[in-house]
Short mmCIF file of C-alpha atoms and ligand atoms in Angstrom, two decimals:
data_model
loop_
_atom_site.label_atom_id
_atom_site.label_comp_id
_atom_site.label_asym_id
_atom_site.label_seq_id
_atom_site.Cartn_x
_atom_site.Cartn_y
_atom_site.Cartn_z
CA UNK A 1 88.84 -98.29 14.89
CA UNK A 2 87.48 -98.13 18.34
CA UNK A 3 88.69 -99.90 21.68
CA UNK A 4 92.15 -98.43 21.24
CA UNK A 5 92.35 -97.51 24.99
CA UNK A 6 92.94 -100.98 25.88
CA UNK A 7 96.84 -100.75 24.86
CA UNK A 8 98.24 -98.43 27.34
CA UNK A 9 100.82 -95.59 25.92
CA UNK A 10 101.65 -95.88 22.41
CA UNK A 11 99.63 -92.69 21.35
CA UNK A 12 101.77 -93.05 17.63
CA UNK A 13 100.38 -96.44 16.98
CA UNK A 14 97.09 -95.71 17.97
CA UNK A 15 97.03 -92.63 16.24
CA UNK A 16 97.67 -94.09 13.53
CA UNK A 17 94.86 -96.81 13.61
CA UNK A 18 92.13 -94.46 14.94
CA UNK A 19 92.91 -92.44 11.55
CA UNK A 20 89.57 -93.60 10.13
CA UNK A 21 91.21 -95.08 7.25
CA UNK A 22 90.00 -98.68 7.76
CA UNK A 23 91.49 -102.07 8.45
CA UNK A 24 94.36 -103.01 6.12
CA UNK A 25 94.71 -106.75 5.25
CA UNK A 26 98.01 -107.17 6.91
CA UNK A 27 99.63 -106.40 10.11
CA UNK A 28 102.98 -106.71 11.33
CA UNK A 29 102.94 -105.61 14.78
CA UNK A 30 106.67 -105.51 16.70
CA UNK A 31 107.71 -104.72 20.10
CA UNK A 32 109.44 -106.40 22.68
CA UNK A 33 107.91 -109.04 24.97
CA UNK A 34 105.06 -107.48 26.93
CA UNK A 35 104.50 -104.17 25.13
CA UNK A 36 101.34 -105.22 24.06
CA UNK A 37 101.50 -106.71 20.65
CA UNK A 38 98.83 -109.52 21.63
CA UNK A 39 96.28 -107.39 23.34
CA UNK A 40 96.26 -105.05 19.97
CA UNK A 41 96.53 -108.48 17.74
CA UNK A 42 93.19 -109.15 19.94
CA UNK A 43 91.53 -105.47 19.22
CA UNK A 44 92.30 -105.87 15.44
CA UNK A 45 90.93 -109.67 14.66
CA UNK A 46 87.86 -108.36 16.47
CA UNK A 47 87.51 -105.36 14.21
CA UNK A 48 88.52 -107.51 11.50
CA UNK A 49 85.39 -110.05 12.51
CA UNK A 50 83.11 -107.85 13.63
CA UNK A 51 79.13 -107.39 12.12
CA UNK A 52 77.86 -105.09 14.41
CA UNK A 53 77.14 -101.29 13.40
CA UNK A 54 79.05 -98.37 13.58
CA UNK A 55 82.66 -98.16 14.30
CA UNK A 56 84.47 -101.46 15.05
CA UNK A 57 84.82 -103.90 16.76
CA UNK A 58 81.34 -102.79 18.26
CA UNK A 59 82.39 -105.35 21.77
CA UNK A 60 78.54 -106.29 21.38
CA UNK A 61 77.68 -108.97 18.27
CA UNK A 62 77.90 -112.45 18.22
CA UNK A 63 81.39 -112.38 16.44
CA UNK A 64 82.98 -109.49 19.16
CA UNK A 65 81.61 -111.74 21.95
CA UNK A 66 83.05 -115.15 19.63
CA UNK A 67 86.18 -113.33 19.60
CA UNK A 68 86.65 -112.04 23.37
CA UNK A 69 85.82 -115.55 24.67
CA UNK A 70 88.86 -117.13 21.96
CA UNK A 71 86.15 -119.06 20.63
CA UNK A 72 85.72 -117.69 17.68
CA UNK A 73 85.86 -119.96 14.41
CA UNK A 74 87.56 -117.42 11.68
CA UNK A 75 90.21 -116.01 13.75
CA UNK A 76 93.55 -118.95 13.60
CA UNK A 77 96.46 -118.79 15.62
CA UNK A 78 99.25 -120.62 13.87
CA UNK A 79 102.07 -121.54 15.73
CA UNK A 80 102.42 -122.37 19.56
CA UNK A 81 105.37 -120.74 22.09
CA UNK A 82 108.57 -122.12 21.26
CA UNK A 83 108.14 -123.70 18.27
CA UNK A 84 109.57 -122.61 14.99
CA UNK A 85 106.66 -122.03 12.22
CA UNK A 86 107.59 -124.33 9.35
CA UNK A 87 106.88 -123.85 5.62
CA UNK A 88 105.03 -126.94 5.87
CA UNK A 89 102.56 -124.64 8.72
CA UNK A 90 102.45 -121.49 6.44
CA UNK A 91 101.21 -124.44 3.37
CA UNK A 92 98.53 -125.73 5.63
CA UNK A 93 97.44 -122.28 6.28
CA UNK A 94 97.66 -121.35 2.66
CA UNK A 95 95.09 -124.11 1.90
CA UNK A 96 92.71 -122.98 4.98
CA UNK A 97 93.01 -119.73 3.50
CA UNK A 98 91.11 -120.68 0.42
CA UNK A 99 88.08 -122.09 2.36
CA UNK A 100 85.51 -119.33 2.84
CA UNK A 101 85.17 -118.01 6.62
CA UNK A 102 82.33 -120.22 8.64
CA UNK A 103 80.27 -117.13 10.20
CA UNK A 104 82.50 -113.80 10.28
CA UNK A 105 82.82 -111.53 6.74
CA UNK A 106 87.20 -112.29 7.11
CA UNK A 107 89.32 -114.72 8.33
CA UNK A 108 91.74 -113.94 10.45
CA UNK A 109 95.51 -115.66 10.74
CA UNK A 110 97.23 -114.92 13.99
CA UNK A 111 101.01 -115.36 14.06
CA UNK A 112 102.13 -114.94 17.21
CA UNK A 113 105.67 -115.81 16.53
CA UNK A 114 105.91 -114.52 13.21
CA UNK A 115 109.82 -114.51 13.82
CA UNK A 116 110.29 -117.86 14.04
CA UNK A 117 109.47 -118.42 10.31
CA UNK A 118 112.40 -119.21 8.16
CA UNK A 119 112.93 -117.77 4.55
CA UNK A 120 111.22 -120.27 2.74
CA UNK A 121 108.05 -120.27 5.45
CA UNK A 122 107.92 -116.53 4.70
CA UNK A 123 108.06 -116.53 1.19
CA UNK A 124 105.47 -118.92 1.26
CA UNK A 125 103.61 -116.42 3.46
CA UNK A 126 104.46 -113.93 1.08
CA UNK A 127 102.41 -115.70 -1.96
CA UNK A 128 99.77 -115.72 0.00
CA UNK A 129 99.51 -112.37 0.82
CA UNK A 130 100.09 -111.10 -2.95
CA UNK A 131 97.13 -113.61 -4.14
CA UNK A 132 95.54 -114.96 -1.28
CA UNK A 133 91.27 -114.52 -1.31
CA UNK A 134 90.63 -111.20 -0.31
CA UNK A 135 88.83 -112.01 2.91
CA UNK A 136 91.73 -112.74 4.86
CA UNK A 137 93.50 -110.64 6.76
CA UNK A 138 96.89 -111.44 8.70
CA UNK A 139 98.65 -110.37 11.84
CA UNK A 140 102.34 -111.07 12.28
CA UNK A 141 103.77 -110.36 15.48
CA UNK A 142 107.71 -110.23 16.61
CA UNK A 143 109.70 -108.53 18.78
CA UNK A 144 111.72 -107.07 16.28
CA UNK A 145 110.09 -106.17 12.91
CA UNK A 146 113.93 -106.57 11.14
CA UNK A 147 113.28 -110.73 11.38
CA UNK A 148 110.59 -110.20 9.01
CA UNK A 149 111.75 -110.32 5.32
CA UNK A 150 111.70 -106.86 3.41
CA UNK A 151 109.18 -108.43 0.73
CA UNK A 152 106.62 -109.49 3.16
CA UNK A 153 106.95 -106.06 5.68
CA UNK A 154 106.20 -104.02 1.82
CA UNK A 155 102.87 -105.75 1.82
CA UNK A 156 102.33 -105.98 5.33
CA UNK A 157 101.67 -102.52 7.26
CA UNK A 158 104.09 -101.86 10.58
CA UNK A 159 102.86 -100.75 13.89
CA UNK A 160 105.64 -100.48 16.35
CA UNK A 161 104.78 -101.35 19.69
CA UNK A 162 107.30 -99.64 22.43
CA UNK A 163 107.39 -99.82 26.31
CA UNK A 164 105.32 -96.98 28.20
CA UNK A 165 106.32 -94.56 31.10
CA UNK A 166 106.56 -95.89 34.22
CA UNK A 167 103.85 -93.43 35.41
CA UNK A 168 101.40 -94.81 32.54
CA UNK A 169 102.19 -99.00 33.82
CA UNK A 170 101.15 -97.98 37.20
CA UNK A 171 98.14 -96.49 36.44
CA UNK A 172 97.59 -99.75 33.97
CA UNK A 173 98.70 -101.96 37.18
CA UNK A 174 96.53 -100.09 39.51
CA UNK A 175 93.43 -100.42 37.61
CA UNK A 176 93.86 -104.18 36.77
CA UNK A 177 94.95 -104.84 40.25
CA UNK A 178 93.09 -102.83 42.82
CA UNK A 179 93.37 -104.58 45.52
CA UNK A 180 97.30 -104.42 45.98
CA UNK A 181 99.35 -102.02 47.70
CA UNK A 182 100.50 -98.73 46.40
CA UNK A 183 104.34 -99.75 47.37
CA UNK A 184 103.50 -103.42 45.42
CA UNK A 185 102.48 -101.69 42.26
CA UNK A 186 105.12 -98.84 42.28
CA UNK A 187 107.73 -102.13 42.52
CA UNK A 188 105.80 -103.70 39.62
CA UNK A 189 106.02 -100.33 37.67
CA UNK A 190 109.52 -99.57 38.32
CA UNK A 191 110.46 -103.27 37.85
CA UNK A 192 108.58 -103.80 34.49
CA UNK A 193 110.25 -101.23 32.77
CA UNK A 194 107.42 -99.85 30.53
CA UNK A 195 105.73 -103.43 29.34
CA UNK A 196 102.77 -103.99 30.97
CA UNK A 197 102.60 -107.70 30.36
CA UNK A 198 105.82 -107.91 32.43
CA UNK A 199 104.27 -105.76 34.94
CA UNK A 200 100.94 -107.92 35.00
CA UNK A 201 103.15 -111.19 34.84
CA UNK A 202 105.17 -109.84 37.82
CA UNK A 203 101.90 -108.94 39.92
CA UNK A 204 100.51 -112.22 39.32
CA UNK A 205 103.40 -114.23 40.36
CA UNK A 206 103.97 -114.43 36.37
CA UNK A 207 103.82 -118.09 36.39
CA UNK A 208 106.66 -117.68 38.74
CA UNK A 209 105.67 -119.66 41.29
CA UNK A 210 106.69 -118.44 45.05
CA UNK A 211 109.57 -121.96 44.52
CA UNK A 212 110.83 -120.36 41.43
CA UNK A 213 111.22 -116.67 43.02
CA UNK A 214 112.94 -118.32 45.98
CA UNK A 215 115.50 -120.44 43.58
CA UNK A 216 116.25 -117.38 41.24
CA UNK A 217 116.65 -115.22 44.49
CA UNK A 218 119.59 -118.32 46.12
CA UNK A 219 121.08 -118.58 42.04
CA UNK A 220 121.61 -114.58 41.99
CA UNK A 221 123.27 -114.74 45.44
CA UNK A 222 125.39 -117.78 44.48
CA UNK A 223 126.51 -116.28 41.54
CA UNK A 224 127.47 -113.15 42.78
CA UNK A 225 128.98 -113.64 45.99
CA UNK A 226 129.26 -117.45 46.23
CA UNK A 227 130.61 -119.18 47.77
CA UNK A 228 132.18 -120.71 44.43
CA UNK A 229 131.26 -124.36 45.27
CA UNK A 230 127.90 -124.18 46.73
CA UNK A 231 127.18 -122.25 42.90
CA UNK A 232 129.01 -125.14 41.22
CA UNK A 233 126.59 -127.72 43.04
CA UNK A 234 123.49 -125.85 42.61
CA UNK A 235 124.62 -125.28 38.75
CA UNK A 236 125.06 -128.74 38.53
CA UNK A 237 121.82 -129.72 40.00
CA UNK A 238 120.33 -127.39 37.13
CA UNK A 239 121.45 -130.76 34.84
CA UNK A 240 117.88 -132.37 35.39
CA UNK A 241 115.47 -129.49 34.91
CA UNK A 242 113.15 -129.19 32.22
CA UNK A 243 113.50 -126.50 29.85
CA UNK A 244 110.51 -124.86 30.92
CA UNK A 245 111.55 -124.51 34.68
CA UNK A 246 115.17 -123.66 33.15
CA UNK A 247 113.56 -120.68 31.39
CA UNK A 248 111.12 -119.63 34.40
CA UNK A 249 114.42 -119.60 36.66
CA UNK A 250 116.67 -118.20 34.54
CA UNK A 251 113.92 -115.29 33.71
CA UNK A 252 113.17 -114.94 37.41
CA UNK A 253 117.17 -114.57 38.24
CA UNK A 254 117.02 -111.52 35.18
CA UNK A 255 114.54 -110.05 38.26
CA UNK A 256 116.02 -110.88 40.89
CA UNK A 257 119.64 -109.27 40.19
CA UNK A 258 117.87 -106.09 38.40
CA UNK A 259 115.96 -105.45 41.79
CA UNK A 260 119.53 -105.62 43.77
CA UNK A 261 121.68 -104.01 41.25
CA UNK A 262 123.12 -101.01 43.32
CA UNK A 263 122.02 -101.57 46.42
CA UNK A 264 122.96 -105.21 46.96
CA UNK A 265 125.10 -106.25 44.55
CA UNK A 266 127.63 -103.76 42.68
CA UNK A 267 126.66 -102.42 39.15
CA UNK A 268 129.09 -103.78 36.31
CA UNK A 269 129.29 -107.29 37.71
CA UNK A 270 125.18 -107.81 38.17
CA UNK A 271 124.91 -105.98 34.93
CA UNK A 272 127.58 -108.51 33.31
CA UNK A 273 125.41 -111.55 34.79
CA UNK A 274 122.09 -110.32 33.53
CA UNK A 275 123.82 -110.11 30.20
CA UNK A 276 124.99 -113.59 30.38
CA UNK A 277 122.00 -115.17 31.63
CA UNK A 278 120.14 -113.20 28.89
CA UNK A 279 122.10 -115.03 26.89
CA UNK A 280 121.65 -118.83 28.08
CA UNK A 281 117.68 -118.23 28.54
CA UNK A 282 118.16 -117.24 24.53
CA UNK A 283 120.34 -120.18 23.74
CA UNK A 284 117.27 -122.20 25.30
CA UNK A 285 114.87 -121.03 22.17
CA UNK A 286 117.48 -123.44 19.87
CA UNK A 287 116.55 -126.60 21.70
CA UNK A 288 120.16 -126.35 24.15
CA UNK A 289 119.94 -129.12 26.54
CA UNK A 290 119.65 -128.12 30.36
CA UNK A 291 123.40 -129.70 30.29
CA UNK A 292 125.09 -127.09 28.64
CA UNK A 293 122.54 -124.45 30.29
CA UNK A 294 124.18 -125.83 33.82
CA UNK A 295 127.63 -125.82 32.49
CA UNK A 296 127.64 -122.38 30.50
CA UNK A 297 126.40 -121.05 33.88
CA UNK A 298 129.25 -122.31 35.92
CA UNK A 299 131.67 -121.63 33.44
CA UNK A 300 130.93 -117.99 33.54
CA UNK A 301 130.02 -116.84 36.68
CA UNK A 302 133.01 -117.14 37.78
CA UNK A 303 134.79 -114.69 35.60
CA UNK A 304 131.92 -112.06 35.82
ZN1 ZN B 1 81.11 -106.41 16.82
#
């Protein structure tokens, strides 16, 4: 397989898949959020797709070009962020499975939350892959490759994803990002700690808007050196956001108290708080109302 350079680090994993050995019909590709498990999803449904000659995915015929734009007909992404993929999903895709691809030699199933599927959605998935048409290919990816049932990781094969040096995200940073500071990209490097999609997220404002940053940065002070009621009010005003800002802030705060651990704030205690607010931007996946979020906060900063 060619391309590999576009995942940064990881010289295992792409060992591995430059071994010549060709494209296996099942991947399940783990590593934690940002080291890279989409952009290599993307580099192996083009190979998968690809017509062109020589070593794939060529980057050059109609299906590589399909593929780069997301447009391309045989390669389905099945399941959105945050929602559980139900055995009713992995049925539907069973049935797509057995219709012949539209223009590409394979079709390609994306799973980008492969986690998320519960025992029965993966033994479904598991059929499929014992006696599914031989044209399609999968590729499961999760943060952690143990949420993935024994049976389906024997038929699948694992690529473990892991975070890169700190040297190797800034020279990732610097190239995607030329026009920013050396200082702004060593921050970004230092504060990403080895996945580049955190790093890239971080450089673009990560969908934290400037509001958010400024919020996370007033919640972390709050928290950690009050004063107690002026956290209590702003915890409570937390009652009314919607999940997605809920996650965005509590994410941002994660940032915010890692960039002043030992300098501004004191070690154990914004260590203790990053744990805990770990924790409630977690309990957010299982559909917690911003209620609880806003109480679970208050309850426990206190005794941090
Ligand atoms: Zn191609």
């Amino acid at each position: 397989m060619r391309g590999l350079e576009v995942l940064a680090g990881n010289s295992q994993a792409k060992r591995r898949l430059s071994a010549g050995r060709g494209l296996s019909h099942a991947y399940i590709l783990s590593g934690p959020a940002g080291s890279g498990k989409r952009t290599l999803a993307g580099l192996l449904a083009r190979a998968l797709v690809c017509s062109g000659a020589g070593e794939a995915p060529c980057g050059s015929c109609p299906d590589c070009r399909k593929a780069l734009a997301g447009i391309h007909p045989d390669i389905v992404s099945i399941g959105e962020d945050g929602k559980d993929i139900s055995v009713a999903m992995v049925r539907a895709l069973r049935s797509d499975a057995y219709i012949r691809p539209n223009e590409a030699g394979r079709k390609v199933y994306l799973l980008p939350n492969a986690h998320t599927m519960n025992q029965s959605a993966q033994n479904a998935l598991l059929k499929l892959l014992e006696e599914g048409p031989p044209y399609a290919a999968f590729l499961l990816l999760a943060e952690n490759a143990g949420a993935i049932l024994p049976t389906v990781r024997s038929r699948c094969e694992s690529i473990a994803l892991s975070p890169v040096t700190q040297e190797e995200a800034q020279a990732v940073l610097a190239a995607r990002f030329p026009d920013r500071s050396a200082e702004e990209l060593a921050d970004a490097a230092r504060r990403c700690e080895g996945l580049i999609g955190r790093g890239l997220a971080l450089l673009e404002g990560g969908g934290h808007t400037r509001e958010v940053q400024d919020q996370a940065r007033r919640l972390a002070a709050l928290l950690l050196e009050g004063p107690e009621l002026s956290a209590l009010e702003f915890c409570t005003g937390l009652e009314k956001w919607e999940r997605e800002d809920l996650c965005a802030l509590l994410e941002e705060t994660v940032e915010q108290v890692c960039a002043g651990l030992g300098r501004r704030w004191e070690v154990r205690r914004g260590m203790a708080l990053i744990g805990r607010l770990e924790q409630i931007r977690r309990s957010l996946d299982f559909h917690v109302g911003a209620g609880h979020v806003a109480g679970w906060l208050c309850a426990g900063s206190f005794s941090l």
